[in-house]
Coordinates of C-alpha atoms in Angstrom, one line a residue:
Chain A
M1 CA 76.9 93.4 81.6
A2 CA 78.4 90.1 81.8
L3 CA 80.6 88.9 84.9
T4 CA 82.8 86.4 83.9
E5 CA 84.5 84.7 87.1
V6 CA 89.0 84.5 86.2
S7 CA 89.3 83.3 89.5
S8 CA 88.9 82.2 92.9
N9 CA 91.1 81.1 95.9
K10 CA 89.6 80.2 99.3
S11 CA 91.0 82.9 101.8
F12 CA 90.5 83.4 105.7
G13 CA 87.0 80.9 104.5
G14 CA 86.1 83.4 102.6
F15 CA 87.2 83.7 98.7
Q16 CA 89.6 85.9 96.4
K17 CA 87.9 86.4 93.3
V18 CA 88.6 88.0 90.1
F19 CA 86.3 89.2 88.0
E20 CA 86.3 90.2 84.2
H21 CA 83.2 92.8 82.5
T22 CA 83.1 95.1 79.8
S23 CA 83.6 97.9 81.2
M24 CA 81.1 101.4 79.0
Q25 CA 83.4 104.2 80.2
L26 CA 86.3 102.4 78.8
G27 CA 85.4 100.4 76.0
C28 CA 87.1 97.3 76.4
K29 CA 87.1 93.8 79.4
M30 CA 88.7 95.1 82.5
K31 CA 88.9 92.7 85.7
F32 CA 88.9 93.7 88.7
G33 CA 89.8 91.4 92.6
I34 CA 87.2 91.6 94.6
Y35 CA 86.7 89.9 98.7
L36 CA 83.8 88.2 99.8
P37 CA 84.7 87.6 103.2
P38 CA 82.4 84.7 104.5
K39 CA 79.5 86.4 105.7
A40 CA 78.5 87.8 102.7
E41 CA 76.9 84.1 101.9
Q42 CA 74.2 85.6 104.7
Q43 CA 73.9 88.8 104.9
K44 CA 75.2 92.1 102.5
C45 CA 78.1 94.0 103.9
P46 CA 80.5 97.2 103.3
I47 CA 83.0 97.1 100.0
L48 CA 85.8 99.1 100.6
Y49 CA 88.3 100.3 97.3
W50 CA 91.1 99.9 97.0
L51 CA 94.0 101.8 93.7
S52 CA 96.5 100.9 92.5
G53 CA 99.9 102.8 91.9
L54 CA 101.2 102.8 88.5
T55 CA 102.7 100.2 87.0
C56 CA 100.0 97.7 89.0
T57 CA 97.5 95.6 87.8
E58 CA 94.1 93.9 90.1
Q59 CA 96.5 91.7 90.9
N60 CA 98.8 93.4 92.9
F61 CA 97.0 94.6 95.9
V62 CA 95.0 90.5 95.8
T63 CA 98.3 89.2 96.0
K64 CA 101.3 91.2 98.0
A65 CA 99.0 93.1 100.6
G66 CA 98.0 91.3 103.1
A67 CA 93.9 92.4 103.3
Q68 CA 92.2 89.4 103.7
K69 CA 92.8 88.5 107.1
L70 CA 90.9 91.6 108.1
A71 CA 88.3 91.9 105.6
S72 CA 87.5 88.0 106.4
E73 CA 87.2 89.9 110.5
F74 CA 85.6 93.0 109.6
G75 CA 83.0 91.2 107.3
I76 CA 83.8 94.1 104.5
I77 CA 84.3 93.3 100.7
V78 CA 87.5 95.0 99.4
V79 CA 87.5 94.7 95.7
A80 CA 90.8 96.1 93.5
P81 CA 90.6 97.6 90.0
D82 CA 92.7 97.8 87.9
T83 CA 94.6 101.2 87.3
S84 CA 93.7 102.1 84.2
P85 CA 92.0 100.2 80.1
R86 CA 93.9 97.6 78.7
G87 CA 94.2 96.6 74.6
C88 CA 92.5 99.9 73.5
A89 CA 95.7 100.3 71.2
V90 CA 95.4 104.0 72.2
P91 CA 99.0 105.0 70.1
G92 CA 102.5 106.1 72.7
E93 CA 100.6 104.1 75.8
D94 CA 102.8 101.9 76.1
E95 CA 106.4 103.9 76.0
N96 CA 106.3 105.2 79.5
W97 CA 105.6 103.4 82.7
D98 CA 104.0 106.3 84.0
L99 CA 101.9 107.5 81.4
G100 CA 99.4 105.3 79.9
T101 CA 98.7 101.6 80.4
G102 CA 98.9 100.8 84.2
A103 CA 99.0 104.9 84.4
G104 CA 95.3 106.4 84.1
F105 CA 95.5 108.7 87.1
Y106 CA 92.1 108.0 88.0
V107 CA 91.3 111.1 86.0
D108 CA 88.7 111.8 82.8
A109 CA 91.0 112.6 80.1
T110 CA 89.6 115.4 78.0
Q111 CA 92.7 115.3 75.4
E112 CA 93.5 112.7 72.7
P113 CA 94.2 110.5 71.7
W114 CA 93.5 110.0 75.9
S115 CA 89.8 110.7 76.1
K116 CA 88.2 107.9 74.2
H117 CA 88.5 105.0 76.7
Y118 CA 90.9 107.1 79.6
R119 CA 88.3 107.5 81.9
M120 CA 89.8 105.9 85.1
Y121 CA 87.7 108.9 87.1
S122 CA 84.4 107.8 86.2
Y123 CA 85.1 104.0 85.7
I124 CA 85.2 104.2 89.2
T125 CA 83.9 105.6 92.3
A126 CA 85.2 106.0 96.1
E127 CA 83.5 106.1 99.6
S128 CA 85.8 106.8 102.6
V129 CA 89.3 107.6 102.2
S130 CA 92.7 106.5 103.5
A131 CA 95.7 106.3 101.2
F132 CA 98.8 104.7 101.3
A133 CA 102.3 107.1 100.1
P134 CA 99.7 109.1 98.0
I135 CA 100.7 111.9 95.0
C136 CA 99.1 113.8 97.6
N137 CA 99.8 117.0 94.9
P138 CA 99.8 116.4 90.8
V139 CA 99.3 120.2 89.7
Q140 CA 102.7 120.9 91.3
C141 CA 105.1 117.3 90.7
P142 CA 106.5 116.1 87.9
W143 CA 103.7 112.7 88.0
G144 CA 101.4 115.0 87.7
H145 CA 102.2 117.7 85.1
K146 CA 103.3 114.8 82.8
A147 CA 100.2 112.8 83.1
F148 CA 98.1 115.7 83.2
Q149 CA 100.2 117.5 80.3
N150 CA 99.1 114.4 78.1
Y151 CA 95.7 113.7 79.8
L152 CA 94.0 117.3 80.5
G153 CA 95.4 119.6 78.5
A154 CA 97.2 122.5 79.5
D155 CA 93.9 124.0 81.6
Q156 CA 95.0 124.7 84.8
D157 CA 91.8 124.6 86.1
A158 CA 90.5 120.9 84.6
W159 CA 94.2 119.5 86.0
K160 CA 93.0 120.8 89.5
L161 CA 89.9 119.3 89.6
Y162 CA 92.5 115.8 89.7
D163 CA 94.7 117.4 92.8
A164 CA 94.0 115.9 96.2
T165 CA 95.5 119.3 97.7
C166 CA 93.0 121.6 95.5
L167 CA 90.3 119.5 96.4
V168 CA 90.2 119.9 99.5
L169 CA 90.3 123.5 100.1
S170 CA 86.9 123.7 97.7
Y171 CA 85.6 120.7 99.8
E172 CA 82.1 121.0 100.8
G173 CA 80.0 117.7 101.7
P174 CA 79.4 115.4 104.8
P175 CA 82.4 115.3 107.0
L176 CA 85.8 113.0 106.3
D177 CA 88.0 110.8 108.6
I178 CA 91.7 110.8 106.5
L179 CA 94.2 108.7 106.9
V180 CA 98.3 108.6 105.6
D181 CA 100.8 107.1 106.1
Q182 CA 104.0 107.5 104.2
G183 CA 107.6 105.6 104.6
S184 CA 110.7 108.2 105.6
A185 CA 112.5 106.2 103.7
D186 CA 110.5 106.3 100.1
S187 CA 112.3 107.6 97.2
F188 CA 110.1 108.8 95.9
L189 CA 108.5 111.1 98.8
T190 CA 112.2 112.3 98.8
A191 CA 112.1 112.7 94.8
G192 CA 109.2 115.6 95.6
Q193 CA 106.4 113.0 93.5
L194 CA 104.5 112.6 97.0
L195 CA 103.8 116.3 98.1
P196 CA 102.1 115.0 102.0
E197 CA 102.7 118.5 103.0
N198 CA 101.1 119.6 101.0
F199 CA 97.9 117.7 101.0
T200 CA 97.9 117.9 105.4
N201 CA 98.5 122.1 104.7
A202 CA 95.7 122.2 103.3
C203 CA 93.1 119.6 105.6
S204 CA 94.3 122.4 108.1
K205 CA 93.4 125.3 106.0
K206 CA 89.5 123.7 105.7
Q207 CA 89.9 121.8 108.9
L208 CA 89.3 118.9 107.4
P209 CA 90.6 115.6 109.6
V210 CA 93.3 113.9 108.1
V211 CA 96.6 111.8 110.4
L212 CA 99.3 111.7 108.3
R213 CA 101.9 109.0 109.9
M214 CA 105.7 109.1 108.5
Q215 CA 106.3 105.7 108.8
E216 CA 109.9 105.4 109.8
G217 CA 112.6 103.4 107.9
Y218 CA 110.1 102.4 105.3
D219 CA 110.1 102.4 101.7
H220 CA 107.1 102.5 98.7
S221 CA 106.6 98.8 98.4
Y222 CA 103.9 96.1 99.1
F223 CA 106.0 94.9 102.1
F224 CA 105.5 98.9 103.7
I225 CA 101.5 98.3 102.5
A226 CA 101.4 95.2 104.2
S227 CA 103.0 96.1 107.1
F228 CA 100.5 99.2 108.2
I229 CA 97.3 97.9 106.1
E230 CA 95.2 96.4 108.9
D231 CA 95.1 99.7 110.7
H232 CA 93.7 101.1 107.2
I233 CA 91.2 98.0 107.5
K234 CA 90.4 99.1 111.7
H235 CA 90.0 102.4 110.2
H236 CA 87.4 101.8 107.1
A237 CA 85.4 99.5 108.8
K238 CA 84.4 102.1 112.1
F239 CA 82.3 103.7 109.4
L240 CA 81.7 100.9 107.2
L241 CA 80.3 98.8 110.7
A242 CA 79.0 102.1 111.7
Chain B
M1 CA 132.4 83.8 100.7
A2 CA 130.8 87.2 100.1
L3 CA 127.2 87.4 100.6
T4 CA 126.0 90.2 98.2
E5 CA 122.2 92.2 99.7
V6 CA 119.7 92.2 97.1
S7 CA 116.8 94.1 98.3
S8 CA 115.9 95.5 101.8
N9 CA 112.7 97.1 103.0
K10 CA 111.5 97.6 106.1
S11 CA 108.1 94.8 106.7
F12 CA 106.7 94.6 110.4
G13 CA 109.6 96.9 112.0
G14 CA 112.0 94.3 111.4
F15 CA 113.4 93.9 107.5
Q16 CA 112.7 91.9 104.8
K17 CA 115.6 91.9 102.4
V18 CA 117.5 89.3 99.5
F19 CA 121.6 88.3 99.3
E20 CA 122.9 86.2 97.0
H21 CA 126.0 84.1 97.4
T22 CA 127.9 81.3 95.3
S23 CA 127.6 77.9 97.4
M24 CA 130.1 75.6 96.7
Q25 CA 127.4 72.9 96.9
L26 CA 125.0 74.0 93.9
G27 CA 127.9 75.8 92.1
C28 CA 126.0 78.8 91.4
K29 CA 125.3 82.0 92.5
M30 CA 121.4 81.4 94.7
K31 CA 119.6 84.1 96.0
F32 CA 117.9 83.8 99.7
G33 CA 115.6 85.4 101.4
I34 CA 115.5 86.5 104.9
Y35 CA 113.4 88.7 107.6
L36 CA 115.3 90.0 110.5
P37 CA 112.5 91.2 113.4
P38 CA 113.2 94.0 115.3
K39 CA 115.0 92.3 118.1
A40 CA 117.4 90.4 116.8
E41 CA 119.2 94.0 116.5
Q42 CA 119.5 93.4 119.9
Q43 CA 120.2 90.3 119.9
K44 CA 120.0 86.4 118.7
C45 CA 117.5 84.8 117.2
P46 CA 115.7 81.0 116.2
I47 CA 115.8 80.9 113.0
L48 CA 112.6 79.0 110.9
Y49 CA 114.0 77.8 107.0
W50 CA 110.4 78.1 104.4
L51 CA 110.9 75.6 101.5
S52 CA 109.4 76.9 98.5
G53 CA 107.5 74.5 96.2
L54 CA 107.3 73.7 92.3
T55 CA 108.4 76.7 89.8
C56 CA 108.7 78.5 93.4
T57 CA 111.9 81.6 93.6
E58 CA 113.3 82.3 97.0
Q59 CA 111.0 85.5 95.9
N60 CA 106.8 84.5 96.9
F61 CA 106.9 83.4 99.8
V62 CA 108.8 87.3 100.7
T63 CA 105.8 88.2 98.1
K64 CA 102.9 86.1 99.3
A65 CA 102.5 84.4 102.5
G66 CA 102.6 87.5 105.5
A67 CA 104.8 86.1 107.6
Q68 CA 106.8 89.3 109.0
K69 CA 103.7 90.4 111.0
L70 CA 104.7 87.4 113.3
A71 CA 108.1 87.0 112.7
S72 CA 108.9 90.3 114.2
E73 CA 106.2 89.7 117.3
F74 CA 108.1 86.6 118.0
G75 CA 111.8 87.7 116.9
I76 CA 112.1 84.6 114.8
I77 CA 114.0 85.6 112.1
V78 CA 112.4 83.5 108.6
V79 CA 114.9 82.2 105.9
A80 CA 113.3 81.5 102.1
P81 CA 116.2 80.0 100.0
D82 CA 115.3 79.0 96.4
T83 CA 113.9 75.7 94.3
S84 CA 116.9 74.7 92.7
P85 CA 120.4 75.9 91.5
R86 CA 120.4 78.9 88.8
G87 CA 121.8 79.1 85.3
C88 CA 124.2 76.3 85.7
A89 CA 123.1 75.3 81.9
V90 CA 122.6 71.7 83.4
P91 CA 120.8 70.2 79.6
G92 CA 117.1 69.7 80.0
E93 CA 116.9 71.8 83.0
D94 CA 114.2 73.5 81.9
E95 CA 112.5 71.4 79.4
N96 CA 109.9 70.8 82.9
W97 CA 108.2 72.5 85.9
D98 CA 108.9 69.5 87.9
L99 CA 112.1 69.0 86.8
G100 CA 115.0 70.7 87.0
T101 CA 115.1 74.1 87.1
G102 CA 112.4 75.5 90.1
A103 CA 111.9 71.9 90.5
G104 CA 114.8 71.1 93.1
F105 CA 113.5 68.8 95.2
Y106 CA 116.3 69.3 97.8
V107 CA 117.7 65.8 97.1
D108 CA 121.4 65.6 96.5
A109 CA 120.9 63.8 92.9
T110 CA 123.2 60.8 92.0
Q111 CA 122.5 60.8 88.3
E112 CA 123.6 62.9 85.4
P113 CA 123.1 65.4 84.1
W114 CA 122.0 66.7 87.7
S115 CA 125.1 65.0 90.3
K116 CA 127.2 68.1 89.9
H117 CA 124.6 70.9 90.6
Y118 CA 121.2 69.7 92.0
R119 CA 122.5 69.3 95.5
M120 CA 119.5 71.0 97.3
Y121 CA 119.4 68.5 100.5
S122 CA 122.9 68.8 101.3
Y123 CA 122.7 73.5 100.2
I124 CA 120.1 73.3 103.2
T125 CA 121.0 71.4 106.1
A126 CA 124.3 71.8 105.7
E127 CA 125.8 74.4 104.5
L128 CA 123.5 77.5 104.3
P129 CA 122.6 77.3 107.9
T130 CA 126.6 77.7 108.6
V131 CA 126.5 80.7 105.7
L132 CA 123.9 82.1 108.0
Q133 CA 125.6 81.6 111.7
K134 CA 128.7 83.8 110.3
S135 CA 127.0 86.4 108.7
F136 CA 123.4 87.1 110.4
P137 CA 122.7 87.1 113.9
V138 CA 121.6 83.7 114.1
L139 CA 120.5 80.9 117.9
P140 CA 122.7 78.3 115.9
D141 CA 120.7 74.9 118.2
K142 CA 116.7 77.1 118.1
Q143 CA 116.1 76.1 114.1
S144 CA 113.5 74.4 112.7
I145 CA 111.4 74.3 109.1
M146 CA 109.0 74.2 107.1
G147 CA 107.7 74.5 103.3
H148 CA 104.5 74.4 100.8
S149 CA 104.3 71.3 98.4
M150 CA 107.4 70.0 97.4
G151 CA 108.5 72.0 100.3
G152 CA 106.6 70.8 101.8
H153 CA 108.3 67.0 101.4
G154 CA 111.4 69.1 102.0
A155 CA 111.7 70.2 105.2
L156 CA 109.9 67.2 106.4
V157 CA 113.2 65.0 105.2
C158 CA 115.8 67.3 106.6
C159 CA 113.5 67.0 110.0
L160 CA 113.2 63.2 110.1
R161 CA 116.7 62.7 107.9
N162 CA 118.5 64.5 111.1
P163 CA 116.8 64.4 114.2
G164 CA 117.5 67.1 116.6
L165 CA 118.6 69.2 114.2
Y166 CA 115.3 71.2 113.8
K167 CA 113.2 71.7 116.7
S168 CA 110.1 71.3 115.3
V169 CA 108.4 70.9 111.4
S170 CA 105.1 71.5 109.9
A171 CA 103.9 71.4 105.8
F172 CA 101.4 73.0 103.5
A173 CA 100.0 70.7 101.1
P174 CA 103.1 68.5 101.6
I175 CA 104.3 65.6 99.3
C176 CA 104.4 63.3 101.7
N177 CA 104.6 60.3 99.7
P178 CA 107.5 60.6 97.0
V179 CA 107.7 57.2 96.0
Q180 CA 104.5 56.1 94.5
C181 CA 102.8 59.3 93.3
P182 CA 103.9 60.9 89.6
W183 CA 105.9 63.6 91.3
G184 CA 108.3 61.6 92.8
H185 CA 108.4 59.0 90.5
K186 CA 109.5 61.7 88.2
A187 CA 111.5 63.2 90.0
F188 CA 113.5 60.2 91.7
Q189 CA 113.7 58.2 88.4
N190 CA 115.9 61.6 86.9
Y191 CA 117.5 62.5 90.2
L192 CA 118.4 59.5 91.4
G193 CA 118.2 57.1 88.7
A194 CA 116.7 53.4 89.0
D195 CA 117.9 52.3 92.8
Q196 CA 114.5 53.0 94.6
D197 CA 115.9 51.9 98.0
A198 CA 118.6 55.5 97.2
W199 CA 114.6 57.1 96.7
K200 CA 113.4 55.5 100.0
I201 CA 116.1 57.3 101.9
Y202 CA 114.6 60.6 101.3
L203 CA 110.6 59.9 103.4
D204 CA 109.9 56.2 104.4
E205 CA 107.1 55.6 106.9
R206 CA 109.8 52.1 108.0
R207 CA 111.6 55.3 108.1
M208 CA 110.4 57.3 110.5
A209 CA 109.6 54.4 112.9
I210 CA 112.8 53.9 112.9
I211 CA 113.7 57.4 114.1
Q212 CA 111.9 57.5 116.7
S213 CA 113.1 54.5 118.3
W214 CA 116.4 56.0 117.7
K215 CA 115.7 59.1 119.4
K216 CA 114.3 57.0 122.1
R217 CA 117.5 54.9 122.6
Q218 CA 119.5 57.9 121.8
E219 CA 117.9 59.2 125.1
E220 CA 118.5 55.8 127.3
L221 CA 121.3 56.3 125.9
T222 CA 122.0 60.1 127.3
R223 CA 121.0 59.2 131.0
K224 CA 123.6 56.0 131.1
K225 CA 126.7 57.7 129.9
T226 CA 124.8 60.9 132.7
E227 CA 124.9 58.2 135.6
H228 CA 128.2 57.1 134.9
G229 CA 130.0 60.6 133.6
V230 CA 130.8 60.3 130.0
D231 CA 130.4 62.8 127.6
S232 CA 128.8 61.9 124.4
P233 CA 130.2 64.7 122.0
S234 CA 129.9 62.0 119.6
L235 CA 125.9 61.7 119.7
H236 CA 126.0 65.6 119.5
T237 CA 127.7 64.4 116.1
L238 CA 125.6 62.1 115.5
Q239 CA 123.1 64.7 115.5
R240 CA 124.6 67.0 113.0
G241 CA 122.9 64.1 110.6
Y242 CA 124.8 64.4 106.7
T243 CA 127.5 66.3 105.6
G244 CA 129.2 66.2 102.5
P245 CA 129.8 63.5 100.4
N246 CA 133.4 62.5 102.0
I247 CA 133.7 61.0 105.3
Q248 CA 133.2 63.8 108.2
G249 CA 134.5 64.5 111.2
G250 CA 137.7 62.9 112.8
G251 CA 139.1 61.7 116.0
E252 CA 136.3 60.9 118.7
G253 CA 133.1 60.5 117.8
A254 CA 130.5 59.8 114.9
R255 CA 131.3 60.1 110.7
M256 CA 129.3 59.8 107.9
A257 CA 129.9 58.7 104.9
K258 CA 127.6 59.6 101.4
I259 CA 128.0 55.5 100.1
G260 CA 126.0 56.0 96.7
G261 CA 122.3 57.0 97.1
G262 CA 122.7 55.5 100.7
V263 CA 123.6 57.0 104.8
A264 CA 125.3 55.3 106.8
M265 CA 127.1 55.6 109.6
Q266 CA 129.9 54.7 111.3
C267 CA 132.0 55.2 115.1
D268 CA 135.9 54.8 115.8
G269 CA 134.5 53.7 119.1
M270 CA 137.1 56.3 120.3
C271 CA 133.7 57.3 122.8
G272 CA 130.7 55.2 124.1
C273 CA 128.2 55.5 121.1
I274 CA 129.6 53.2 119.6
S275 CA 127.0 50.5 119.6
E276 CA 124.7 52.9 119.6
A277 CA 125.4 54.4 116.4
Y278 CA 126.1 50.3 114.8
S279 CA 122.9 49.5 115.9
T280 CA 121.3 52.5 114.6
S281 CA 122.8 52.4 111.4
R282 CA 122.2 48.7 110.7
Q283 CA 118.5 49.7 111.7
I284 CA 118.3 52.3 109.0
L285 CA 120.3 50.4 106.2
S286 CA 118.0 47.5 107.2
G287 CA 115.1 49.4 107.0
I288 CA 116.0 50.9 104.1
S289 CA 116.9 47.4 102.4
G290 CA 115.5 44.5 104.2
T291 CA 118.7 42.8 104.8
P292 CA 118.8 41.5 108.7
A293 CA 121.0 43.2 111.0
A294 CA 124.9 42.9 109.9
S295 CA 126.6 42.1 112.9
N296 CA 128.8 44.9 114.6
S297 CA 132.0 46.4 114.5
I298 CA 134.3 45.9 112.6
S299 CA 133.1 44.0 109.5
F300 CA 130.5 46.2 109.7
R301 CA 132.5 49.2 108.4
A302 CA 134.2 47.0 105.9
K303 CA 131.5 46.4 104.2
Y304 CA 130.0 49.7 104.2
M305 CA 132.4 51.2 103.5
G306 CA 132.4 52.7 99.8
Q307 CA 130.5 50.8 98.6
P308 CA 126.8 50.8 97.8
A309 CA 124.5 50.1 99.8
P310 CA 122.7 46.8 100.3
P311 CA 120.1 46.0 97.7

């Protein structure tokens, strides 16, 4: 699988690059951002994946989050994939900002016309977990209903496989340490799209350690992310560098 | 002059905001980014200007530079203006990425069709500080300036042309010597016309040296005045720098006048700074033009008021 380098900029002593490759899962060309810290020139480094939200491409995190500084210091490779397949001419994929292009929802769709290309779940593999203003309980919120109806059809058991709150309740695996930051002035929070309290309740039931930090006055934007990204990278570094 | 808030996002404990206002200098609505650190809720803060480069708006710095964290820690207000007037329908302003829209070059253009709206120099050094002082908790005497590329050129020029107005200056990859590079040639030909001496006022190695010696003499003069117990408000006025196209100030103190593409300073002689002002302005003009120092006082004033700077 050939990788083409799209761009390269020196950043905090390392390199912020963007590559393009053809994805087997998605059946199209996909870009991803990758930050290579200085340490990567001499040795292998742990990898931290960043998954962007609705409407984003691989650019948003790379440009706005300010993660490069700490990634450089800790010697962590940070990868930011795109948020959906692109240019596959799936009917209807550009009609909504919260369904289709830029809105892959990290599922493997089972329904037409999505199932051929919308396989973001398989495209991505996540190792450790932290989140900013996550959609914690999609089966209970408008965004989730819309996406899952279209991608996964009416089978609500299929939906639960893609709902963090539901998955926590049946989680079996190595211990996880979850960090969630959430802005209190986030309009999507007040609109009932995010539901972090459902998630933390589920974590308590399962005794899965989770830290939910309500950040007073912060909204949903990359300004919020940039304000706290260092804490997240430090969180991951604890596990990746151990 | 009404300020409209365009956006506000909490950031590192403070607020990254964007405002819009109508600029007198530019004759259009202008946006600027302003980061207000947490400290600004209790007290006035120093202000740091960021001037962006070609093609930028007020957004680039706000979104990409990551300045908010340290601005928050240090309690500094950071202001990022736009890089040119917008929407003034100046013929040709959208034909080039390095001339016109997004490419104001921080000059006050003297040539048509630019001269009416392309007055970024005055906007940055005179109008914007006044606007900010009216609406934000800024310490009036504590401002510094920095920028990138064309903005680096802008920061250096604004600082060097206005000794004492900024406490410090810094730049990223600035256009250091525009009169010697293609970007500068293109911009200055169009904005300032063929008079290359008018160009040089926007940055010149010789001028840098002149400003240095001006400062030294200013310190000497202040010292002398302190010894003799004479206050020197005029020196403050001199320090303010260029304030507009017409003669500013009145009564005591120095006045600034715009003459063609150049600037001359004159003093009405009511305060002790008269020799300072004249020798300074002689030096500046002669530095640009290469003419020997003019004689002082009346004849100097008569020669340079309202007339083009000497060739």
